[in-house]
Every structure is written in C-alpha cells, then in structure tokens.
Amino acid sequence: MQFIKQVVPTTQRAFLIRAMSTATKEAKPIKFPRYSPQNQQILDDTMIPGPCLRFFKTKREKKRHDNGKLISPDTGALDLYTSPARPINYNEFDSTPTIAQERLSERLNRAISTMYTLETLPTKWVTLDHLTIRGVKVSRNLRKCRVLYEPTSTVKKERGNVHRALQDYTPLLNTFIRTHAQLKRPLSIKFIPDTQSKELEDIFHRLEAEDNLLQDDKNQLD
C-alpha cells in the first residue's frame, strides 16, 4: 500500500486557523455611539467645555421584560431585584407590625406601667387620673415609638393642660420609660393624642344607640 501524504500550503493553513479561531470567539457586544448624530453635529460646530459633555451623551434605552421589570441592554434577560417606591402617604406605624415590633411594644407597655407605679411624676396632668394610654406603636427600624393617649376629661381647658404637660415633660418621661425597659439602643418616644380610637368609639356608640332604638320600636309594635 502506498500512503499518499497531502501537504497543505501554508497560506491555506493560516486561513483555516484564522477561521477556526474567529468561529470559537464569542460575539462582541454592540457598542453604542457616545453621542447622537444631532449632538455630534452640535459638538462639531460649537466648543463645549469638558464637564458639560455628559449632557450630550446618549442615554441607553431600557427594555421592559415580560414580568414588567426594566432591564438594560447590557444585562440581557437577567432578573434584577427592584423594590417599589413608597407612596407619599406612607406611614410606617400603620403597617402590619413584625414580631420584633410587637415584642418591643409590649416591653414598653410594661415599662410605662412600672413608671406610673414607682416613679413620682412632676405634675398631676401626666398621671393616669387625667389620661388613658391607648397603645404603643413602634416603627420598622425599632428607633421610633409613639405612645397613644387620650385625656379622660371632657373639659377643653383640662384636655389642653394634659397636652401641654406631656409636651413639656416628654424628655423626663422618656428617661423613665427607657430606664424601666432597659433599652440598649436609642429610642425616640413621643406622646401622640389618639384620635382614631375616639372616632371609632363614637361610631360604635352611635350604632349601639340605633340598635337600641330599633329594638324599642319592635317591642312597641309587638
């Protein structure tokens, strides 16, 4: 048997190697022009300072994915984590409390009860004889606290005395509450008048009165 040895010319060999290397390489990403044609014409006609060139650069268009998220052309179809913006009327105290918030609010409730039991308060207007503690709400970051209260008196002057006394002695009451709660982190405590509970109670009283009237009318008809 005769073995025929085929010799490939060097030019053809170099061409084959180049074709194989280009086939294995990945496609390069498309480079967008730095300036749009209109902005490039302005830059050619006018001398623009260097710090102001950023206003003439083209902005990359973001494509919207199927699930509604915005993705840039460079990232492809990657799912990026994005948190929605908070609404303007967002209130972190009105959202559903977490376990940590509930535990801290209960701890502050016990501290307030201990304060009223053991401490000597500076004025009678901040005692439980003239106000009722409706509840304690804690913010998400556990740094803010709102103590909801309601004056027990219906006289306008006495209610005003309670509001002013709580505003004046808030720092002292904060010290008492933090001491009895044994808090290690700083906490801002504010006394806020509870208007929502009062409105709900008024609504319930009205409904109850209407129910009683209906029952009385039925009894009279019978």
Coordinates of C-alpha atoms in Angstrom, one line a residue:
M1 CA 0.0 0.0 0.0
Q2 CA 1.1 3.4 -0.8
F3 CA 0.4 6.2 1.6
I4 CA -0.2 9.5 -0.1
K5 CA 0.8 12.4 2.0
Q6 CA -1.1 15.6 1.2
V7 CA 0.7 18.7 2.1
V8 CA -1.5 21.7 2.8
P9 CA 0.1 25.0 1.7
T10 CA 1.0 27.5 4.5
T11 CA -1.4 30.1 3.2
Q12 CA -4.4 27.8 3.3
R13 CA -3.3 26.5 6.8
A14 CA -3.2 30.1 8.1
F15 CA -6.6 30.8 6.7
L16 CA -8.1 27.7 8.3
I17 CA -6.6 28.5 11.7
R18 CA -7.9 32.1 11.5
A19 CA -11.4 30.9 10.5
M20 CA -11.5 28.4 13.4
S21 CA -10.3 30.9 15.9
T22 CA -12.9 33.5 14.8
A23 CA -15.7 30.9 15.0
T24 CA -14.8 30.0 18.6
K25 CA -14.7 33.6 19.8
E26 CA -17.9 35.0 21.3
A27 CA -19.7 37.8 19.6
K28 CA -18.7 41.2 21.0
P29 CA -21.4 43.4 22.5
I30 CA -22.7 46.2 20.3
K31 CA -21.1 49.5 21.2
F32 CA -23.5 52.4 21.1
P33 CA -22.2 55.7 19.9
R34 CA -21.3 58.1 22.6
Y35 CA -23.2 61.0 21.1
S36 CA -26.3 61.0 18.9
P37 CA -25.9 62.4 15.3
Q38 CA -27.6 65.7 16.3
N39 CA -25.4 66.2 19.4
Q40 CA -22.3 65.2 17.5
Q41 CA -23.1 68.0 15.0
I42 CA -23.5 70.5 17.8
L43 CA -20.2 69.4 19.2
D44 CA -18.5 69.8 15.8
D45 CA -19.9 73.3 15.4
T46 CA -19.5 74.6 18.9
M47 CA -16.8 74.3 21.6
I48 CA -18.3 72.7 24.6
P49 CA -16.4 72.6 28.0
G50 CA -15.4 69.2 29.1
P51 CA -17.6 69.0 32.3
C52 CA -20.6 69.7 30.1
L53 CA -20.1 66.9 27.7
R54 CA -22.1 64.5 29.9
F55 CA -25.3 66.3 29.0
F56 CA -24.8 65.4 25.3
K57 CA -24.2 61.6 25.8
T58 CA -26.8 59.3 24.5
K59 CA -28.9 57.5 27.2
R60 CA -29.3 53.8 26.8
E61 CA -32.9 52.7 26.4
K62 CA -34.2 50.2 28.9
K63 CA -36.3 47.4 27.7
R64 CA -39.3 46.1 29.6
H65 CA -39.3 42.4 30.4
D66 CA -42.3 40.2 30.3
N67 CA -42.8 40.4 34.1
G68 CA -42.8 44.2 33.9
K69 CA -39.2 44.8 35.2
L70 CA -36.9 47.2 33.4
I71 CA -33.7 45.7 32.1
S72 CA -30.8 47.4 30.3
P73 CA -29.4 46.0 27.0
D74 CA -26.1 45.1 28.7
T75 CA -27.7 42.8 31.3
G76 CA -29.9 40.9 28.9
A77 CA -32.8 39.0 30.4
L78 CA -31.4 38.9 33.9
D79 CA -34.0 39.4 36.7
L80 CA -32.8 42.3 38.8
Y81 CA -34.2 42.9 42.3
T82 CA -36.0 46.2 42.5
S83 CA -38.1 47.5 45.4
P84 CA -41.1 49.7 44.6
A85 CA -41.1 53.3 45.8
R86 CA -43.1 54.1 48.9
P87 CA -46.2 56.1 48.4
I88 CA -46.3 59.7 49.6
N89 CA -48.8 59.0 52.4
Y90 CA -46.8 56.0 53.7
N91 CA -46.9 55.6 57.4
E92 CA -44.6 53.0 58.9
F93 CA -46.6 52.9 62.1
D94 CA -49.8 51.9 60.3
S95 CA -48.3 48.9 58.5
T96 CA -48.7 45.4 60.0
P97 CA -46.2 45.1 62.9
T98 CA -43.5 42.4 62.8
I99 CA -42.7 40.1 65.7
A100 CA -39.8 42.4 66.8
Q101 CA -42.2 45.4 66.8
E102 CA -44.8 43.6 68.9
R103 CA -42.2 42.4 71.4
L104 CA -40.7 45.9 71.8
S105 CA -44.2 47.5 72.1
E106 CA -45.1 45.0 74.9
R107 CA -41.9 45.7 76.6
L108 CA -42.6 49.5 76.5
N109 CA -46.1 48.9 77.8
R110 CA -44.7 47.1 80.8
A111 CA -42.2 49.9 81.3
I112 CA -44.9 52.6 81.2
S113 CA -47.0 50.6 83.8
T114 CA -43.9 50.4 86.0
M115 CA -43.2 54.1 85.6
Y116 CA -46.7 55.0 86.8
T117 CA -46.4 52.6 89.7
L118 CA -43.0 53.5 91.1
E119 CA -42.0 57.0 89.9
T120 CA -43.1 60.3 91.2
L121 CA -44.3 62.3 88.3
P122 CA -43.8 66.1 88.1
T123 CA -47.4 67.1 87.6
K124 CA -50.8 65.6 88.0
W125 CA -51.7 66.2 84.4
V126 CA -49.4 63.4 83.2
T127 CA -50.8 60.8 85.6
L128 CA -53.4 58.1 84.9
D129 CA -56.0 60.2 86.7
H130 CA -56.2 62.6 83.8
L131 CA -55.2 60.5 80.8
T132 CA -55.5 56.9 79.4
I133 CA -52.8 55.1 77.5
R134 CA -54.4 53.6 74.4
G135 CA -51.5 51.8 73.0
V136 CA -47.8 51.8 71.9
K137 CA -46.6 51.6 68.3
V138 CA -43.0 51.1 67.2
S139 CA -41.5 51.8 63.8
R140 CA -40.0 49.3 61.5
N141 CA -36.4 50.2 62.4
L142 CA -37.2 50.0 66.1
R143 CA -35.9 53.5 66.6
K144 CA -39.2 55.5 67.0
C145 CA -42.1 54.9 69.4
R146 CA -45.5 56.6 69.6
V147 CA -47.4 56.4 72.8
L148 CA -51.1 56.9 72.0
Y149 CA -53.0 58.6 74.8
E150 CA -56.5 60.2 75.4
P151 CA -57.4 62.7 78.1
T152 CA -60.1 61.4 80.4
S153 CA -61.7 64.8 81.0
T154 CA -64.2 66.3 78.5
V155 CA -63.4 69.9 79.6
K156 CA -61.5 71.7 76.9
K157 CA -59.2 73.5 79.4
E158 CA -58.2 70.3 81.2
R159 CA -57.6 68.5 78.0
G160 CA -55.3 71.3 76.9
N161 CA -53.4 71.1 80.2
V162 CA -52.8 67.4 79.6
H163 CA -51.4 68.0 76.1
R164 CA -49.1 70.8 77.2
A165 CA -47.9 68.8 80.2
L166 CA -46.9 65.9 78.0
Q167 CA -45.1 68.1 75.6
D168 CA -43.2 69.8 78.4
Y169 CA -42.2 66.7 80.3
T170 CA -41.6 64.4 77.3
P171 CA -37.8 64.2 78.0
L172 CA -38.3 63.2 81.6
L173 CA -40.9 60.6 80.7
N174 CA -38.6 59.2 78.0
T175 CA -35.9 58.7 80.6
F176 CA -38.2 56.9 83.0
I177 CA -39.5 54.6 80.2
R178 CA -36.1 53.8 78.8
T179 CA -34.8 53.1 82.3
H180 CA -37.5 50.6 83.2
A181 CA -37.5 49.0 79.7
Q182 CA -33.7 48.5 80.0
L183 CA -33.1 49.5 76.4
K184 CA -29.6 49.3 74.9
R185 CA -30.4 51.1 71.7
P186 CA -31.5 54.8 71.4
L187 CA -35.2 55.2 71.1
S188 CA -37.3 58.3 70.4
I189 CA -40.5 58.3 72.3
K190 CA -43.4 60.7 71.5
F191 CA -46.8 61.1 73.1
I192 CA -49.4 61.4 70.4
P193 CA -53.1 62.0 71.1
D194 CA -55.2 59.1 69.9
T195 CA -58.0 60.4 67.6
Q196 CA -58.7 57.3 65.6
S197 CA -59.8 55.2 68.7
K198 CA -62.1 58.1 69.9
E199 CA -63.7 58.3 66.5
L200 CA -64.3 54.5 66.3
E201 CA -65.8 54.5 69.8
D202 CA -68.1 57.3 68.8
I203 CA -69.2 55.3 65.7
F204 CA -69.8 52.2 67.9
H205 CA -71.8 54.2 70.4
R206 CA -74.0 55.6 67.6
L207 CA -74.6 52.2 66.1
E208 CA -75.4 50.8 69.5
A209 CA -77.9 53.6 70.1
E210 CA -79.5 53.0 66.8
D211 CA -79.8 49.3 67.5
N212 CA -81.4 50.1 70.9
L213 CA -83.9 52.4 69.2
L214 CA -84.8 49.7 66.6
Q215 CA -85.3 47.2 69.4
D216 CA -87.6 49.6 71.3
D217 CA -89.6 50.2 68.2
K218 CA -90.0 46.5 67.6
N219 CA -91.1 45.9 71.2
Q220 CA -93.7 48.7 70.9
L221 CA -95.1 47.2 67.7
D222 CA -95.4 43.8 69.2

